[in-house]
Coordinates of C-alpha atoms in Angstrom, one line a residue:
Chain P
X1 CA -16.9 17.7 -10.3
X2 CA -16.6 21.3 -9.2
X3 CA -18.1 22.1 -5.8
X4 CA -18.4 25.6 -4.7
X5 CA -18.5 24.7 -0.9
X6 CA -15.1 23.1 -1.1
X7 CA -12.4 25.0 0.9
X8 CA -9.2 25.7 -0.9
X9 CA -6.6 22.9 -0.9
X10 CA -4.1 24.8 1.3
X11 CA -6.7 24.9 4.1
X12 CA -7.1 21.1 3.9
X13 CA -3.3 20.6 3.9
X14 CA -2.7 23.2 6.7
X15 CA -5.1 21.3 8.9
X16 CA -2.9 18.2 8.8
X17 CA -1.1 18.0 12.2
X18 CA 2.7 18.0 11.9
X19 CA 2.7 15.1 14.4
X20 CA 0.6 13.0 12.1
X21 CA 3.0 13.6 9.2
X22 CA 6.0 12.8 11.4
X23 CA 4.3 9.6 12.6
X24 CA 3.6 8.5 9.0
X25 CA 7.3 9.2 8.1
X26 CA 8.7 7.4 11.1
X27 CA 6.4 4.4 10.7
X28 CA 7.1 4.3 7.0
X29 CA 10.9 4.0 7.7
X30 CA 10.4 1.3 10.3
X31 CA 8.0 -0.7 8.1
X32 CA 10.3 -0.4 5.1
X33 CA 13.3 -1.6 7.1
X34 CA 11.3 -4.6 8.3
X35 CA 10.4 -5.4 4.7
X36 CA 14.1 -5.2 3.8
X37 CA 15.0 -7.6 6.6
X38 CA 12.4 -10.0 5.3
X39 CA 13.9 -9.7 1.8
X40 CA 17.4 -10.4 3.2
X41 CA 16.0 -13.5 4.9
X42 CA 14.3 -14.8 1.8
X43 CA 16.2 -13.4 -1.2
X44 CA 14.2 -13.2 -4.5
X45 CA 15.1 -14.6 -7.9
X46 CA 13.4 -13.7 -11.2
X47 CA 12.5 -17.3 -11.9
X48 CA 11.1 -18.1 -8.4
X49 CA 8.2 -17.1 -6.2
X50 CA 9.0 -13.9 -4.3
X51 CA 8.3 -15.2 -0.9
X52 CA 9.5 -12.2 1.1
X53 CA 7.2 -9.7 -0.7
X54 CA 4.3 -12.2 -0.6
X55 CA 4.8 -12.6 3.2
X56 CA 5.1 -8.9 3.8
X57 CA 1.9 -8.2 1.9
X58 CA -0.1 -11.0 3.5
X59 CA 1.2 -10.3 7.0
X60 CA 0.5 -6.6 6.5
X61 CA -3.0 -7.5 5.5
X62 CA -3.5 -9.5 8.8
X63 CA -2.2 -6.5 10.8
X64 CA -4.2 -3.8 9.0
X65 CA -7.4 -5.9 9.4
X66 CA -6.9 -6.4 13.1
X67 CA -5.8 -2.7 13.6
X68 CA -8.8 -1.3 11.7
X69 CA -11.2 -3.5 13.7
X70 CA -9.7 -2.1 16.9
X71 CA -9.8 1.5 15.6
X72 CA -13.4 1.3 14.4
X73 CA -14.7 -0.5 17.5
X74 CA -12.9 1.5 20.2
X75 CA -11.5 5.0 20.7
X76 CA -7.7 5.2 20.6
X77 CA -4.9 7.7 20.4
X78 CA -5.3 9.8 17.2
X79 CA -1.7 9.1 16.1
X80 CA -2.2 5.3 16.2
X81 CA -3.6 5.0 12.7
X82 CA -1.0 7.4 11.1
X83 CA 1.9 5.6 12.8
X84 CA 0.8 1.9 12.7
X85 CA -1.6 1.8 9.8
X86 CA -0.4 4.4 7.2
X87 CA 3.2 4.4 8.4
X88 CA 4.4 1.0 9.5
X89 CA 2.0 -1.2 7.6
X90 CA 2.0 1.1 4.5
X91 CA 5.8 1.0 4.5
X92 CA 6.0 -2.8 5.3
X93 CA 3.7 -3.8 2.4
X94 CA 4.4 -2.8 -1.2
X95 CA 2.5 -2.8 -4.4
X96 CA 5.5 -1.7 -6.5
X97 CA 7.7 -4.6 -5.6
X98 CA 4.8 -6.9 -6.2
X99 CA 4.4 -5.6 -9.8
X100 CA 8.2 -5.8 -10.2
X101 CA 8.0 -9.5 -9.1
X102 CA 5.4 -10.2 -11.8
X103 CA 7.4 -8.3 -14.4
X104 CA 10.7 -10.1 -13.6
X105 CA 9.0 -13.5 -13.8
X106 CA 7.5 -12.5 -17.2
X107 CA 10.9 -11.3 -18.4
X108 CA 12.4 -14.6 -17.3
X109 CA 9.9 -16.4 -19.5
X110 CA 8.0 -17.8 -16.5
X111 CA 4.4 -16.7 -17.4
X112 CA 2.8 -19.3 -15.2
X113 CA 4.9 -18.1 -12.2
X114 CA 4.0 -14.5 -13.0
X115 CA 0.2 -15.1 -13.0
X116 CA 0.4 -17.6 -10.1
X117 CA 2.3 -15.1 -8.0
X118 CA 0.1 -12.2 -9.0
X119 CA -3.1 -14.0 -8.2
X120 CA -1.9 -15.7 -5.0
X121 CA -0.8 -12.4 -3.6
X122 CA -4.1 -10.5 -4.2
X123 CA -6.2 -13.5 -3.1
X124 CA -4.2 -14.1 0.1
X125 CA -3.9 -10.4 1.0
X126 CA -7.7 -9.9 0.6
X127 CA -8.5 -13.0 2.6
X128 CA -6.0 -12.0 5.3
X129 CA -7.5 -8.5 5.8
X130 CA -11.1 -9.9 5.8
X131 CA -10.3 -12.8 8.2
X132 CA -8.3 -10.6 10.6
X133 CA -10.9 -7.7 10.5
X134 CA -14.0 -9.9 11.3
X135 CA -12.2 -12.1 13.8
X136 CA -10.9 -9.1 15.8
X137 CA -14.3 -7.4 15.6
X138 CA -16.0 -10.5 16.9
X139 CA -13.6 -10.8 19.7
X140 CA -13.9 -7.2 20.7
X141 CA -17.8 -7.3 20.6
X142 CA -17.9 -10.6 22.6
X143 CA -15.6 -9.2 25.2
X144 CA -17.7 -6.0 25.4
X145 CA -20.9 -8.0 25.5
X146 CA -19.6 -10.2 28.3
X147 CA -18.5 -7.2 30.3
X148 CA -21.8 -5.3 30.0
Chain V
X1 CA 24.6 2.6 4.2
X2 CA 21.9 0.5 2.5
X3 CA 19.7 0.9 5.6
X4 CA 20.2 4.7 5.6
X5 CA 19.3 4.9 1.9
X6 CA 16.1 2.8 2.4
X7 CA 15.2 4.9 5.4
X8 CA 15.7 8.1 3.5
X9 CA 13.5 6.9 0.6
X10 CA 10.8 5.7 2.9
X11 CA 10.8 8.9 4.9
X12 CA 9.8 10.7 1.7
X13 CA 7.6 7.9 0.2
X14 CA 5.3 7.3 3.1
X15 CA 4.3 11.0 3.8
X16 CA 4.0 11.5 0.0
X17 CA 1.4 8.7 -0.1
X18 CA -0.4 10.2 2.9
X19 CA -0.5 13.7 1.3
X20 CA -1.5 12.3 -2.2
X21 CA -4.4 10.7 -0.5
X22 CA -5.4 14.0 1.1
X23 CA -5.1 16.0 -2.1
X24 CA -7.1 13.5 -4.2
X25 CA -9.7 13.1 -1.5
X26 CA -10.0 16.9 -1.4
X27 CA -10.9 17.1 -5.1
X28 CA -12.6 13.7 -5.8
X29 CA -14.0 12.9 -2.3
X30 CA -13.7 9.7 -0.3
X31 CA -16.3 7.5 -2.1
X32 CA -13.5 5.7 -4.0
X33 CA -9.9 5.3 -2.9
X34 CA -8.2 7.3 -5.6
X35 CA -5.2 8.2 -3.5
X36 CA -4.0 4.6 -3.1
X37 CA -4.7 3.8 -6.7
X38 CA -2.6 6.8 -7.8
X39 CA 0.4 6.0 -5.6
X40 CA 0.3 2.3 -6.5
X41 CA 0.3 3.0 -10.2
X42 CA 3.0 5.7 -10.1
X43 CA 5.3 3.6 -7.8
X44 CA 4.8 0.5 -9.9
X45 CA 5.8 2.2 -13.1
X46 CA 8.9 3.8 -11.5
X47 CA 9.9 0.6 -9.7
X48 CA 9.7 -1.6 -12.9
X49 CA 11.7 1.1 -14.8
X50 CA 14.4 1.0 -12.0
X51 CA 14.4 -2.8 -11.9
X52 CA 15.3 -3.0 -15.6
X53 CA 17.3 0.2 -16.1
X54 CA 19.4 0.7 -12.9
X55 CA 22.1 -1.6 -11.7
X56 CA 23.5 0.6 -8.9
X57 CA 22.5 -1.1 -5.6
X58 CA 22.5 2.3 -3.8
X59 CA 20.0 3.8 -6.2
X60 CA 17.9 0.6 -5.9
X61 CA 17.9 0.9 -2.1
X62 CA 17.0 4.6 -2.1
X63 CA 14.4 4.7 -4.9
X64 CA 13.0 1.2 -5.4
X65 CA 13.1 -0.4 -1.9
X66 CA 12.7 2.9 0.0
X67 CA 10.8 5.4 -2.0
X68 CA 8.6 3.2 -4.2
X69 CA 8.2 0.6 -1.5
X70 CA 6.9 3.1 1.0
X71 CA 5.0 5.2 -1.6
X72 CA 3.0 2.1 -2.7
X73 CA 0.9 0.0 -0.3
X74 CA -0.8 -3.4 -0.3
X75 CA -2.3 -3.1 3.2
X76 CA -4.3 0.0 2.5
X77 CA -5.3 -1.3 -0.9
X78 CA -6.6 -4.5 0.7
X79 CA -8.4 -2.7 3.6
X80 CA -10.1 -0.2 1.3
X81 CA -11.4 -3.1 -0.8
X82 CA -12.8 -4.7 2.3
X83 CA -14.3 -1.4 3.4
X84 CA -16.1 -1.2 0.0
X85 CA -17.5 -4.7 0.6
X86 CA -18.5 -3.7 4.1
X87 CA -20.5 -0.8 2.6
X88 CA -22.3 -3.4 0.4
X89 CA -20.5 -2.0 -2.7
X90 CA -19.3 -5.2 -4.3
X91 CA -19.0 -3.7 -7.7
X92 CA -16.8 -0.9 -6.5
X93 CA -14.7 -3.3 -4.5
X94 CA -14.1 -5.5 -7.6
X95 CA -13.4 -2.3 -9.7
X96 CA -10.9 -1.2 -7.1
X97 CA -9.0 -4.5 -7.3
X98 CA -9.2 -4.4 -11.1
X99 CA -8.1 -0.8 -11.3
X100 CA -5.0 -1.4 -9.1
X101 CA -4.0 -4.5 -11.0
X102 CA -4.6 -3.2 -14.5
X103 CA -3.1 0.3 -13.6
X104 CA -0.1 -1.3 -11.9
X105 CA 0.5 -3.6 -14.9
X106 CA 0.1 -0.8 -17.5
X107 CA 2.5 1.5 -15.6
X108 CA 4.9 -1.5 -15.3
X109 CA 4.7 -2.0 -19.0
X110 CA 5.5 1.7 -19.6
X111 CA 8.5 1.5 -17.2
X112 CA 9.7 -1.7 -18.8
X113 CA 9.5 -0.1 -22.3
X114 CA 11.3 3.0 -21.2
X115 CA 14.0 1.0 -19.6
X116 CA 14.5 -1.0 -22.8
X117 CA 14.6 2.2 -24.9
X118 CA 17.3 3.6 -22.7
X119 CA 19.3 0.4 -22.5

């Protein structure tokens, strides 16, 4: 959909603070290394449920839900979302390893495992983000209401 | 060494996801989370290809665990789905989940087929 009032792309990109890009990169490295540590603790097998990736994606859902409730209810440092949300949690969670887990299970002839793992991850991650978001928002609003 | 390779891949993957989101939002707007869908589909295809075509653990650490792992995201995908629900757009939320799952699976199938062709 062409829009004449849209500025050129390089204006949009030049407006990105270098600090935000650095925060995303640094957070992405830390989150990915934490995910790797989890994979070392719970090694995956093609014919078994990939617990490490499941835990990373569900825990990451809890954290992003709580973080976004804090960021939408209060005013925080502008680098907090790039570092914690886009960087650390984006790097900690992974969609690609999730799809690889489904593919490996299918390749190993474990169709039930593939679909079970696929559905369990998406259901648990969505439930985690919703529960953490609403619980944190409720807490923040109660505390603010009590203080006012 | 493995840690450095993962870190190097992630140091590229995470900013690439951030910039892809900005570029797609620039052209398509922020009504639907196109950026996350794009990186998840691309990273899933590449990761499945690597999983079935590459045996070198160094390449796996750099490209699969590091690059694809940080390029793709489950947390942002989940939160953006919740955000669509919060906006009362249940249909778009369901479409977002379906698009990521179907897109990731389709890209994975392409990656798998390419890996088998090259093997």
